[in-house]
Amino acid sequence: MRVIGQFYDLDRPDHFVWIRAFADMQQRKAALEKFYFGPVWQTHREAANATMIDSDNVLLLKPVQGFSSFERQKTADGLLVVLVYPVANLKSATAFYAHQLEPILQTANAEILATYFTESSHNTFPELPVRTEAVFVCFARFNNESAFESQRSRFEKLSSGTLESLRLRSTLRSTL
């Protein structure tokens, strides 16, 4: 398991967002079993769980081929925004990105960090439930909040009112 990033949610100060990656679904199962059934979590799980209001808003994602996935370290300040759009399937997600979302991101001079689509494989660790709806997820870094806000209404119009957006600030230890 590789922890890619940890973030503060600027709109919900009692929320914490983190991203972790696994080589494949079998590795995910093995890593999660080792962690959650291992001695450290078993010793500290009650104290850790007491700090969590909700841990069920989990997306299982895979990189969209031909676009991008997280490959670089944190190199810039700015505002990290995660845009989550419901889509019918991967084909419609890639068309949506290329023809509708990417032009708006370019107008805002946003750095596109990664694009993902729902992983449709069976959840190999059902003790951690995941959301099952099909979504396209774009991670983008904006120079500042006003750069994002200047385009927010355009992002929202693309979603017919179903856009889920997160405005995040990296923690000190985050690699993004």
Short mmCIF file of C-alpha atoms in Angstrom, two decimals:
data_model
loop_
_atom_site.label_atom_id
_atom_site.label_comp_id
_atom_site.label_asym_id
_atom_site.label_seq_id
_atom_site.Cartn_x
_atom_site.Cartn_y
_atom_site.Cartn_z
CA MET A 1 0.00 0.00 0.00
CA ARG A 2 1.31 3.42 -0.95
CA VAL A 3 -0.13 6.54 0.65
CA ILE A 4 -0.21 9.15 -2.10
CA GLY A 5 -1.58 12.09 -0.19
CA GLN A 6 -3.31 13.38 2.90
CA PHE A 7 -5.40 16.52 2.88
CA TYR A 8 -7.48 18.95 4.89
CA ASP A 9 -10.94 19.58 3.44
CA LEU A 10 -11.28 23.37 3.29
CA ASP A 11 -15.08 23.26 3.22
CA ARG A 12 -15.51 20.69 5.99
CA PRO A 13 -12.92 21.21 8.74
CA ASP A 14 -13.97 18.01 10.52
CA HIS A 15 -13.11 15.92 7.42
CA PHE A 16 -9.81 14.46 6.36
CA VAL A 17 -9.11 13.09 2.90
CA TRP A 18 -6.44 10.64 1.93
CA ILE A 19 -5.48 8.69 -1.16
CA ARG A 20 -3.76 5.33 -1.15
CA ALA A 21 -2.74 3.09 -4.02
CA PHE A 22 -2.34 -0.64 -4.55
CA ALA A 23 -0.68 -2.51 -7.41
CA ASP A 24 -3.85 -4.53 -8.06
CA MET A 25 -6.93 -5.85 -6.29
CA GLN A 26 -5.13 -8.91 -4.86
CA GLN A 27 -2.42 -6.66 -3.40
CA ARG A 28 -5.13 -4.41 -1.99
CA LYS A 29 -6.74 -7.36 -0.23
CA ALA A 30 -3.42 -8.60 1.18
CA ALA A 31 -2.30 -5.15 2.34
CA LEU A 32 -5.61 -4.30 3.99
CA GLU A 33 -5.81 -7.67 5.71
CA LYS A 34 -2.26 -7.28 6.99
CA PHE A 35 -2.99 -3.80 8.29
CA TYR A 36 -6.50 -4.19 9.74
CA PHE A 37 -5.94 -7.66 11.18
CA GLY A 38 -2.41 -6.84 12.33
CA PRO A 39 -1.28 -6.01 15.86
CA VAL A 40 -0.95 -2.21 15.50
CA TRP A 41 -4.51 -1.64 14.29
CA GLN A 42 -5.90 -4.22 16.70
CA THR A 43 -4.22 -2.38 19.59
CA HIS A 44 -5.29 1.12 18.53
CA ARG A 45 -8.49 0.64 16.51
CA GLU A 46 -10.93 1.75 19.21
CA ALA A 47 -9.05 5.01 19.80
CA ALA A 48 -8.66 5.60 16.04
CA ASN A 49 -12.30 4.80 15.26
CA ALA A 50 -13.43 7.17 18.02
CA THR A 51 -11.91 10.06 16.03
CA MET A 52 -13.82 9.20 12.84
CA ILE A 53 -17.28 10.54 12.17
CA ASP A 54 -17.63 8.80 8.82
CA SER A 55 -15.23 6.49 7.02
CA ASP A 56 -17.62 5.15 4.38
CA ASN A 57 -17.20 7.74 1.61
CA VAL A 58 -14.69 5.63 -0.30
CA LEU A 59 -14.15 5.47 -4.03
CA LEU A 60 -12.29 2.59 -5.63
CA LEU A 61 -10.69 4.04 -8.76
CA LYS A 62 -8.40 3.16 -11.65
CA PRO A 63 -6.43 5.58 -13.85
CA VAL A 64 -8.03 6.59 -17.11
CA GLN A 65 -5.73 5.28 -19.83
CA GLY A 66 -4.27 7.93 -22.08
CA PHE A 67 -4.69 10.65 -19.51
CA SER A 68 -2.82 10.84 -16.23
CA SER A 69 -2.32 9.28 -12.84
CA PHE A 70 -0.34 10.40 -9.83
CA GLU A 71 3.32 10.04 -10.69
CA ARG A 72 5.01 13.10 -9.26
CA GLN A 73 5.84 14.52 -5.87
CA LYS A 74 4.44 17.73 -4.45
CA THR A 75 6.06 20.52 -6.44
CA ALA A 76 3.67 23.42 -6.17
CA ASP A 77 1.50 25.28 -3.77
CA GLY A 78 -2.00 26.21 -4.72
CA LEU A 79 -5.43 24.74 -4.29
CA LEU A 80 -6.02 21.07 -4.98
CA VAL A 81 -9.53 20.44 -6.29
CA VAL A 82 -11.13 17.05 -6.79
CA LEU A 83 -14.06 17.02 -9.21
CA VAL A 84 -16.31 13.97 -9.12
CA TYR A 85 -18.82 13.59 -11.95
CA PRO A 86 -21.34 10.76 -12.38
CA VAL A 87 -20.94 9.13 -15.81
CA ALA A 88 -22.48 6.18 -17.58
CA ASN A 89 -19.29 4.35 -18.52
CA LEU A 90 -15.59 4.75 -19.27
CA LYS A 91 -16.17 5.72 -22.91
CA SER A 92 -18.48 8.56 -21.93
CA ALA A 93 -16.03 9.56 -19.16
CA THR A 94 -13.12 9.96 -21.57
CA ALA A 95 -15.25 11.90 -24.05
CA PHE A 96 -16.60 14.11 -21.25
CA TYR A 97 -13.08 14.85 -20.06
CA ALA A 98 -11.55 15.55 -23.46
CA HIS A 99 -14.39 17.64 -24.90
CA GLN A 100 -15.93 19.37 -21.89
CA LEU A 101 -13.86 19.35 -18.71
CA GLU A 102 -10.29 19.69 -20.00
CA PRO A 103 -10.97 22.94 -21.92
CA ILE A 104 -12.31 24.59 -18.76
CA LEU A 105 -9.30 23.39 -16.75
CA GLN A 106 -6.99 24.81 -19.42
CA THR A 107 -8.81 28.16 -19.33
CA ALA A 108 -8.20 28.28 -15.58
CA ASN A 109 -4.50 27.36 -16.06
CA ALA A 110 -5.05 24.38 -13.77
CA GLU A 111 -2.44 21.64 -13.56
CA ILE A 112 -4.19 18.34 -14.20
CA LEU A 113 -2.66 15.87 -11.75
CA ALA A 114 -4.69 12.74 -12.37
CA THR A 115 -7.88 11.38 -13.89
CA TYR A 116 -9.68 8.28 -12.69
CA PHE A 117 -12.76 6.20 -13.33
CA THR A 118 -14.61 3.82 -11.02
CA GLU A 119 -12.86 0.45 -10.60
CA SER A 120 -15.56 -2.10 -11.36
CA SER A 121 -13.76 -5.10 -9.87
CA HIS A 122 -15.22 -6.89 -6.90
CA ASN A 123 -14.31 -5.24 -3.59
CA THR A 124 -11.73 -7.73 -2.30
CA PHE A 125 -11.91 -6.32 1.23
CA PRO A 126 -15.63 -5.95 2.00
CA GLU A 127 -14.90 -4.89 5.59
CA LEU A 128 -14.25 -1.50 3.98
CA PRO A 129 -17.32 -0.69 1.88
CA VAL A 130 -16.85 1.37 -1.28
CA ARG A 131 -19.24 3.48 -3.31
CA THR A 132 -20.43 1.61 -6.38
CA GLU A 133 -21.74 4.31 -8.72
CA ALA A 134 -19.78 5.04 -11.90
CA VAL A 135 -17.83 8.30 -11.58
CA PHE A 136 -15.12 10.19 -13.37
CA VAL A 137 -12.68 11.87 -10.96
CA CYS A 138 -10.26 14.63 -11.86
CA PHE A 139 -7.55 15.93 -9.54
CA ALA A 140 -6.36 19.41 -10.52
CA ARG A 141 -4.18 22.03 -8.88
CA PHE A 142 -5.21 25.66 -9.31
CA ASN A 143 -2.85 28.59 -8.69
CA ASN A 144 -5.18 29.87 -5.98
CA GLU A 145 -8.77 29.80 -4.83
CA SER A 146 -9.85 32.64 -7.11
CA ALA A 147 -8.60 30.72 -10.17
CA PHE A 148 -10.94 27.87 -9.23
CA GLU A 149 -13.83 30.11 -8.19
CA SER A 150 -13.69 31.97 -11.49
CA GLN A 151 -14.62 28.72 -13.26
CA ARG A 152 -16.76 27.03 -10.59
CA SER A 153 -20.08 27.77 -12.28
CA ARG A 154 -18.79 26.22 -15.52
CA PHE A 155 -17.76 23.05 -13.66
CA GLU A 156 -21.19 22.89 -12.01
CA LYS A 157 -23.04 23.35 -15.32
CA LEU A 158 -21.31 20.25 -16.70
CA SER A 159 -22.86 18.12 -14.00
CA SER A 160 -26.54 19.07 -14.10
CA GLY A 161 -26.34 19.73 -10.39
CA THR A 162 -24.62 16.49 -9.41
CA LEU A 163 -21.03 17.70 -9.17
CA GLU A 164 -19.17 16.67 -6.06
CA SER A 165 -16.16 18.89 -5.51
CA LEU A 166 -13.54 18.94 -2.80
CA ARG A 167 -11.24 21.87 -2.14
CA LEU A 168 -8.20 20.45 -0.40
CA ARG A 169 -5.01 21.67 1.22
CA SER A 170 -2.11 19.22 1.49
CA THR A 171 -0.81 18.27 4.92
CA LEU A 172 2.90 18.74 5.59
CA ARG A 173 3.62 15.05 5.00
CA SER A 174 1.52 14.71 1.87
CA THR A 175 3.38 13.87 -1.33
CA LEU A 176 0.86 15.90 -3.35
#
